[in-house]
Amino acid sequence: MDDDRLRWGDLGAPGSQMGVGEPPFGYRIQVPPGWKVLRSGEQMAADVEKACTTTPGWSNLDPAHQVSLRQLLTSVATQAALAGAALTAVDAGYDRETRELLMGSLTLAWVRTAPIEADTALAEIMAEGGREVRQFPGAHSVAVLSAGVSDTGRPMIEGTGSTAYTIQAYVPTPGTTWMAMVTGTTPQERMAPLMEKAAERMARTLVLAQREGDEPGGEERTG
């Protein structure tokens, strides 16, 4: 490990001193089939309403749970935007047998790692501390996936407790100082394996734009 990597700890955690932002190159990424993108600003309310009404089992939810889901999705989209996410997507469902509301979120954020190149070795360092860490192939590089559990301090969904199951995929962009981070979060332990698959699937679709005229930060949000 070279001197630059030894200094990573002194530079601050991702999103702290290093900074979250938009890279100066174009890229495309796909959310998994069935996931709904939640845009920020004036489009958020319409996206949240569409995500709610197209949720399987929506009509079986009582009014209180419908309000709760709207508030939850609005909060997820708002907090992700404030944290600098470039893309937020959600998936929700209703288990008729247990009467449980199931929910997960996916976000894409870009971390500027300068002066360190965003490569697989750095991705492994950023993933340290995860309960499970493994590599997987991306479109342009070997990416690193980390799974962990944290306490949010309050339940995301009534009855789930305050535990959050989080999957983070660190995707290097070779030759640059920008690391893509795809984060999947769910409050339900039984949903964690599905979130891991969804986060990895989304991360695998990330490709850098090669054509002239591609706008920086362009996302393909189809399933």
mmCIF file of C-alpha atoms in Angstrom:
data_model
loop_
_atom_site.group_PDB
_atom_site.id
_atom_site.type_symbol
_atom_site.label_atom_id
_atom_site.label_comp_id
_atom_site.label_asym_id
_atom_site.label_seq_id
_atom_site.Cartn_x
_atom_site.Cartn_y
_atom_site.Cartn_z
ATOM 1 C CA MET A 1 0.000 0.000 0.000
ATOM 2 C CA ASP A 2 1.491 3.332 -1.025
ATOM 3 C CA ASP A 3 1.729 6.521 1.004
ATOM 4 C CA ASP A 4 -1.423 8.003 -0.541
ATOM 5 C CA ARG A 5 -3.502 5.107 0.732
ATOM 6 C CA LEU A 6 -2.002 5.341 4.184
ATOM 7 C CA ARG A 7 -3.297 8.910 4.326
ATOM 8 C CA TRP A 8 -6.899 7.934 3.481
ATOM 9 C CA GLY A 9 -7.881 7.834 7.160
ATOM 10 C CA ASP A 10 -6.618 11.389 7.618
ATOM 11 C CA LEU A 11 -8.724 12.669 4.732
ATOM 12 C CA GLY A 12 -12.059 11.891 6.353
ATOM 13 C CA ALA A 13 -14.839 9.403 5.711
ATOM 14 C CA PRO A 14 -16.579 9.324 2.328
ATOM 15 C CA GLY A 15 -18.960 12.251 2.062
ATOM 16 C CA SER A 16 -17.172 14.147 4.840
ATOM 17 C CA GLN A 17 -14.061 16.098 3.866
ATOM 18 C CA MET A 18 -13.834 14.339 0.519
ATOM 19 C CA GLY A 19 -17.255 15.486 -0.612
ATOM 20 C CA VAL A 20 -20.247 14.066 -2.458
ATOM 21 C CA GLY A 21 -21.106 15.566 -5.833
ATOM 22 C CA GLU A 22 -21.533 14.997 -9.559
ATOM 23 C CA PRO A 23 -18.585 13.682 -11.598
ATOM 24 C CA PRO A 24 -17.384 15.642 -14.636
ATOM 25 C CA PHE A 25 -18.183 12.745 -16.988
ATOM 26 C CA GLY A 26 -21.358 11.168 -18.283
ATOM 27 C CA TYR A 27 -22.688 7.861 -16.996
ATOM 28 C CA ARG A 28 -25.709 5.614 -17.215
ATOM 29 C CA ILE A 29 -27.251 3.355 -14.589
ATOM 30 C CA GLN A 30 -30.401 1.245 -14.388
ATOM 31 C CA VAL A 31 -32.612 0.584 -11.387
ATOM 32 C CA PRO A 32 -33.862 -3.018 -11.012
ATOM 33 C CA PRO A 33 -37.189 -3.939 -12.651
ATOM 34 C CA GLY A 34 -40.179 -2.806 -10.625
ATOM 35 C CA TRP A 35 -38.308 -0.167 -8.629
ATOM 36 C CA LYS A 36 -39.688 3.377 -8.712
ATOM 37 C CA VAL A 37 -37.434 6.411 -9.052
ATOM 38 C CA LEU A 38 -38.196 9.296 -6.676
ATOM 39 C CA ARG A 39 -37.048 12.641 -8.022
ATOM 40 C CA SER A 40 -36.405 15.649 -5.819
ATOM 41 C CA GLY A 41 -38.039 19.065 -5.908
ATOM 42 C CA GLU A 42 -41.450 19.667 -7.436
ATOM 43 C CA GLN A 43 -41.602 16.181 -8.964
ATOM 44 C CA MET A 44 -41.240 14.386 -5.652
ATOM 45 C CA ALA A 45 -44.905 14.436 -4.601
ATOM 46 C CA ALA A 46 -46.073 12.955 -7.912
ATOM 47 C CA ASP A 47 -43.370 10.280 -7.832
ATOM 48 C CA VAL A 48 -44.230 9.337 -4.244
ATOM 49 C CA GLU A 49 -47.940 9.088 -5.063
ATOM 50 C CA LYS A 50 -47.233 6.891 -8.090
ATOM 51 C CA ALA A 51 -44.905 4.675 -6.067
ATOM 52 C CA CYS A 52 -47.592 4.271 -3.406
ATOM 53 C CA THR A 53 -50.556 3.547 -5.658
ATOM 54 C CA THR A 54 -48.600 1.017 -7.747
ATOM 55 C CA THR A 55 -47.381 -0.834 -4.651
ATOM 56 C CA PRO A 56 -48.771 -4.401 -4.623
ATOM 57 C CA GLY A 57 -51.406 -4.629 -1.901
ATOM 58 C CA TRP A 58 -51.919 -0.856 -1.711
ATOM 59 C CA SER A 59 -55.702 -1.226 -1.718
ATOM 60 C CA ASN A 60 -55.462 -3.600 1.242
ATOM 61 C CA LEU A 61 -53.738 -1.030 3.428
ATOM 62 C CA ASP A 62 -55.878 0.882 5.875
ATOM 63 C CA PRO A 63 -55.792 4.702 5.592
ATOM 64 C CA ALA A 64 -53.304 5.030 8.454
ATOM 65 C CA HIS A 65 -50.801 2.707 6.759
ATOM 66 C CA GLN A 66 -51.281 4.484 3.433
ATOM 67 C CA VAL A 67 -50.427 7.790 5.080
ATOM 68 C CA SER A 68 -47.449 6.143 6.787
ATOM 69 C CA LEU A 69 -46.083 4.834 3.473
ATOM 70 C CA ARG A 70 -46.467 8.241 1.796
ATOM 71 C CA GLN A 71 -44.621 9.909 4.655
ATOM 72 C CA LEU A 72 -41.898 7.260 4.650
ATOM 73 C CA LEU A 73 -41.201 7.508 0.922
ATOM 74 C CA THR A 74 -41.200 11.308 1.101
ATOM 75 C CA SER A 75 -38.719 11.155 3.972
ATOM 76 C CA VAL A 76 -36.483 8.693 2.113
ATOM 77 C CA ALA A 77 -36.386 10.887 -1.002
ATOM 78 C CA THR A 78 -35.832 14.084 0.988
ATOM 79 C CA GLN A 79 -33.023 12.699 3.142
ATOM 80 C CA ALA A 80 -31.292 11.124 0.141
ATOM 81 C CA ALA A 81 -31.375 14.421 -1.757
ATOM 82 C CA LEU A 82 -30.010 16.307 1.247
ATOM 83 C CA ALA A 83 -27.195 13.764 1.527
ATOM 84 C CA GLY A 84 -26.215 14.370 -2.084
ATOM 85 C CA ALA A 85 -27.692 11.292 -3.765
ATOM 86 C CA ALA A 86 -27.817 11.524 -7.551
ATOM 87 C CA LEU A 87 -30.590 8.937 -7.790
ATOM 88 C CA THR A 88 -33.115 7.416 -5.378
ATOM 89 C CA ALA A 89 -35.394 4.443 -6.028
ATOM 90 C CA VAL A 90 -37.785 2.514 -3.783
ATOM 91 C CA ASP A 91 -39.738 -0.727 -3.756
ATOM 92 C CA ALA A 92 -42.566 -1.607 -1.392
ATOM 93 C CA GLY A 93 -45.123 -4.352 -0.925
ATOM 94 C CA TYR A 94 -47.748 -5.681 1.459
ATOM 95 C CA ASP A 95 -47.648 -9.202 2.924
ATOM 96 C CA ARG A 96 -51.275 -10.259 3.289
ATOM 97 C CA GLU A 97 -50.445 -13.179 5.582
ATOM 98 C CA THR A 98 -48.467 -11.174 8.129
ATOM 99 C CA ARG A 99 -50.086 -7.811 7.295
ATOM 100 C CA GLU A 100 -46.576 -6.428 7.124
ATOM 101 C CA LEU A 101 -45.511 -3.496 4.974
ATOM 102 C CA LEU A 102 -42.240 -4.358 3.239
ATOM 103 C CA MET A 103 -39.955 -1.641 1.956
ATOM 104 C CA GLY A 104 -36.461 -1.027 0.596
ATOM 105 C CA SER A 105 -34.558 1.904 -0.928
ATOM 106 C CA LEU A 106 -31.636 2.244 -3.335
ATOM 107 C CA THR A 107 -29.514 5.347 -3.796
ATOM 108 C CA LEU A 108 -26.618 6.317 -6.025
ATOM 109 C CA ALA A 109 -24.046 8.813 -4.784
ATOM 110 C CA TRP A 110 -20.661 9.885 -6.113
ATOM 111 C CA VAL A 111 -17.727 10.422 -3.751
ATOM 112 C CA ARG A 112 -14.735 12.462 -4.923
ATOM 113 C CA THR A 113 -11.631 10.660 -3.662
ATOM 114 C CA ALA A 114 -8.933 13.130 -4.817
ATOM 115 C CA PRO A 115 -6.013 13.018 -4.541
ATOM 116 C CA ILE A 116 -6.428 9.225 -4.465
ATOM 117 C CA GLU A 117 -7.468 7.348 -7.603
ATOM 118 C CA ALA A 118 -10.802 5.557 -7.253
ATOM 119 C CA ASP A 119 -9.742 1.951 -7.756
ATOM 120 C CA THR A 120 -10.591 -1.442 -6.263
ATOM 121 C CA ALA A 121 -7.955 -1.165 -3.537
ATOM 122 C CA LEU A 122 -9.553 2.060 -2.319
ATOM 123 C CA ALA A 123 -13.020 0.516 -2.564
ATOM 124 C CA GLU A 124 -11.889 -2.257 -0.221
ATOM 125 C CA ILE A 125 -10.637 0.305 2.283
ATOM 126 C CA MET A 126 -13.925 2.228 2.110
ATOM 127 C CA ALA A 127 -15.847 -1.017 2.679
ATOM 128 C CA GLU A 128 -13.915 -1.904 5.833
ATOM 129 C CA GLY A 129 -16.124 -2.393 8.870
ATOM 130 C CA GLY A 130 -18.897 -4.165 7.023
ATOM 131 C CA ARG A 131 -20.195 -7.420 8.440
ATOM 132 C CA GLU A 132 -19.640 -9.093 5.067
ATOM 133 C CA VAL A 133 -17.334 -7.775 2.337
ATOM 134 C CA ARG A 134 -16.828 -9.296 -1.115
ATOM 135 C CA GLN A 135 -15.862 -8.317 -4.652
ATOM 136 C CA PHE A 136 -17.960 -8.516 -7.808
ATOM 137 C CA PRO A 137 -17.347 -7.533 -11.446
ATOM 138 C CA GLY A 138 -18.595 -4.171 -12.669
ATOM 139 C CA ALA A 139 -18.752 -2.889 -16.236
ATOM 140 C CA HIS A 140 -15.372 -1.116 -16.011
ATOM 141 C CA SER A 141 -13.735 -2.424 -12.832
ATOM 142 C CA VAL A 142 -13.886 -4.837 -9.914
ATOM 143 C CA ALA A 143 -16.323 -3.413 -7.366
ATOM 144 C CA VAL A 144 -16.672 -4.134 -3.651
ATOM 145 C CA LEU A 145 -19.869 -4.889 -1.735
ATOM 146 C CA SER A 146 -20.265 -4.472 2.023
ATOM 147 C CA ALA A 147 -23.212 -5.568 4.189
ATOM 148 C CA GLY A 148 -23.910 -4.191 7.650
ATOM 149 C CA VAL A 149 -26.474 -3.516 10.354
ATOM 150 C CA SER A 150 -27.041 -0.235 12.188
ATOM 151 C CA ASP A 151 -29.423 1.344 14.674
ATOM 152 C CA THR A 152 -31.343 4.286 13.218
ATOM 153 C CA GLY A 153 -32.667 5.389 16.606
ATOM 154 C CA ARG A 154 -36.291 5.122 15.477
ATOM 155 C CA PRO A 155 -38.355 2.685 13.388
ATOM 156 C CA MET A 156 -38.525 3.315 9.629
ATOM 157 C CA ILE A 157 -41.832 1.434 9.590
ATOM 158 C CA GLU A 158 -44.123 0.889 12.571
ATOM 159 C CA GLY A 159 -43.420 -2.464 14.195
ATOM 160 C CA THR A 160 -40.020 -3.067 12.577
ATOM 161 C CA GLY A 161 -37.801 -1.681 15.315
ATOM 162 C CA SER A 162 -34.938 0.726 14.723
ATOM 163 C CA THR A 163 -32.561 -1.691 12.984
ATOM 164 C CA ALA A 164 -31.529 -0.924 9.407
ATOM 165 C CA TYR A 165 -29.930 -3.502 7.139
ATOM 166 C CA THR A 166 -27.602 -1.733 4.727
ATOM 167 C CA ILE A 167 -25.792 -2.897 1.613
ATOM 168 C CA GLN A 168 -23.170 -0.652 0.006
ATOM 169 C CA ALA A 169 -21.576 -1.292 -3.369
ATOM 170 C CA TYR A 170 -18.430 0.722 -4.094
ATOM 171 C CA VAL A 171 -17.840 0.979 -7.840
ATOM 172 C CA PRO A 172 -14.473 2.425 -8.968
ATOM 173 C CA THR A 173 -14.152 4.400 -12.189
ATOM 174 C CA PRO A 174 -10.608 3.660 -13.431
ATOM 175 C CA GLY A 175 -8.345 6.617 -14.058
ATOM 176 C CA THR A 176 -10.570 9.045 -12.132
ATOM 177 C CA THR A 177 -10.981 10.260 -8.562
ATOM 178 C CA TRP A 178 -14.716 9.457 -8.397
ATOM 179 C CA MET A 179 -16.146 6.440 -6.591
ATOM 180 C CA ALA A 180 -19.783 5.488 -7.208
ATOM 181 C CA MET A 181 -21.694 4.244 -4.155
ATOM 182 C CA VAL A 182 -24.920 2.286 -4.526
ATOM 183 C CA THR A 183 -26.613 1.905 -1.142
ATOM 184 C CA GLY A 184 -29.525 -0.392 -0.383
ATOM 185 C CA THR A 185 -31.429 -0.095 2.893
ATOM 186 C CA THR A 186 -34.337 -2.007 4.439
ATOM 187 C CA PRO A 187 -35.764 -2.217 7.978
ATOM 188 C CA GLN A 188 -36.654 -5.909 7.618
ATOM 189 C CA GLU A 189 -34.082 -8.663 8.092
ATOM 190 C CA ARG A 190 -35.877 -11.018 5.708
ATOM 191 C CA MET A 191 -35.573 -8.386 2.978
ATOM 192 C CA ALA A 192 -31.792 -7.994 3.410
ATOM 193 C CA PRO A 193 -30.804 -10.768 0.925
ATOM 194 C CA LEU A 194 -33.108 -9.253 -1.712
ATOM 195 C CA MET A 195 -31.610 -5.812 -1.070
ATOM 196 C CA GLU A 196 -28.118 -7.231 -1.554
ATOM 197 C CA LYS A 197 -29.106 -8.646 -4.944
ATOM 198 C CA ALA A 198 -30.819 -5.388 -5.937
ATOM 199 C CA ALA A 199 -27.856 -3.198 -4.940
ATOM 200 C CA GLU A 200 -25.376 -5.415 -6.787
ATOM 201 C CA ARG A 201 -27.614 -5.616 -9.851
ATOM 202 C CA MET A 202 -27.911 -1.824 -10.002
ATOM 203 C CA ALA A 203 -24.165 -1.342 -9.459
ATOM 204 C CA ARG A 204 -23.333 -3.771 -12.274
ATOM 205 C CA THR A 205 -25.270 -1.619 -14.765
ATOM 206 C CA LEU A 206 -23.188 1.511 -14.170
ATOM 207 C CA VAL A 207 -21.367 2.442 -17.375
ATOM 208 C CA LEU A 208 -19.438 5.555 -18.306
ATOM 209 C CA ALA A 209 -20.739 7.481 -21.315
ATOM 210 C CA GLN A 210 -18.512 7.122 -24.341
ATOM 211 C CA ARG A 211 -20.424 9.139 -26.923
ATOM 212 C CA GLU A 212 -19.926 12.833 -27.594
ATOM 213 C CA GLY A 213 -22.778 14.983 -26.384
ATOM 214 C CA ASP A 214 -23.643 12.869 -23.339
ATOM 215 C CA GLU A 215 -24.478 15.173 -20.469
ATOM 216 C CA PRO A 216 -22.512 14.677 -17.243
ATOM 217 C CA GLY A 217 -24.491 12.752 -14.691
ATOM 218 C CA GLY A 218 -27.081 11.382 -17.100
ATOM 219 C CA GLU A 219 -28.983 8.413 -15.644
ATOM 220 C CA GLU A 220 -30.994 5.789 -17.451
ATOM 221 C CA ARG A 221 -33.706 4.953 -14.979
ATOM 222 C CA THR A 222 -35.426 2.105 -16.745
ATOM 223 C CA GLY A 223 -35.652 -1.377 -15.331
#
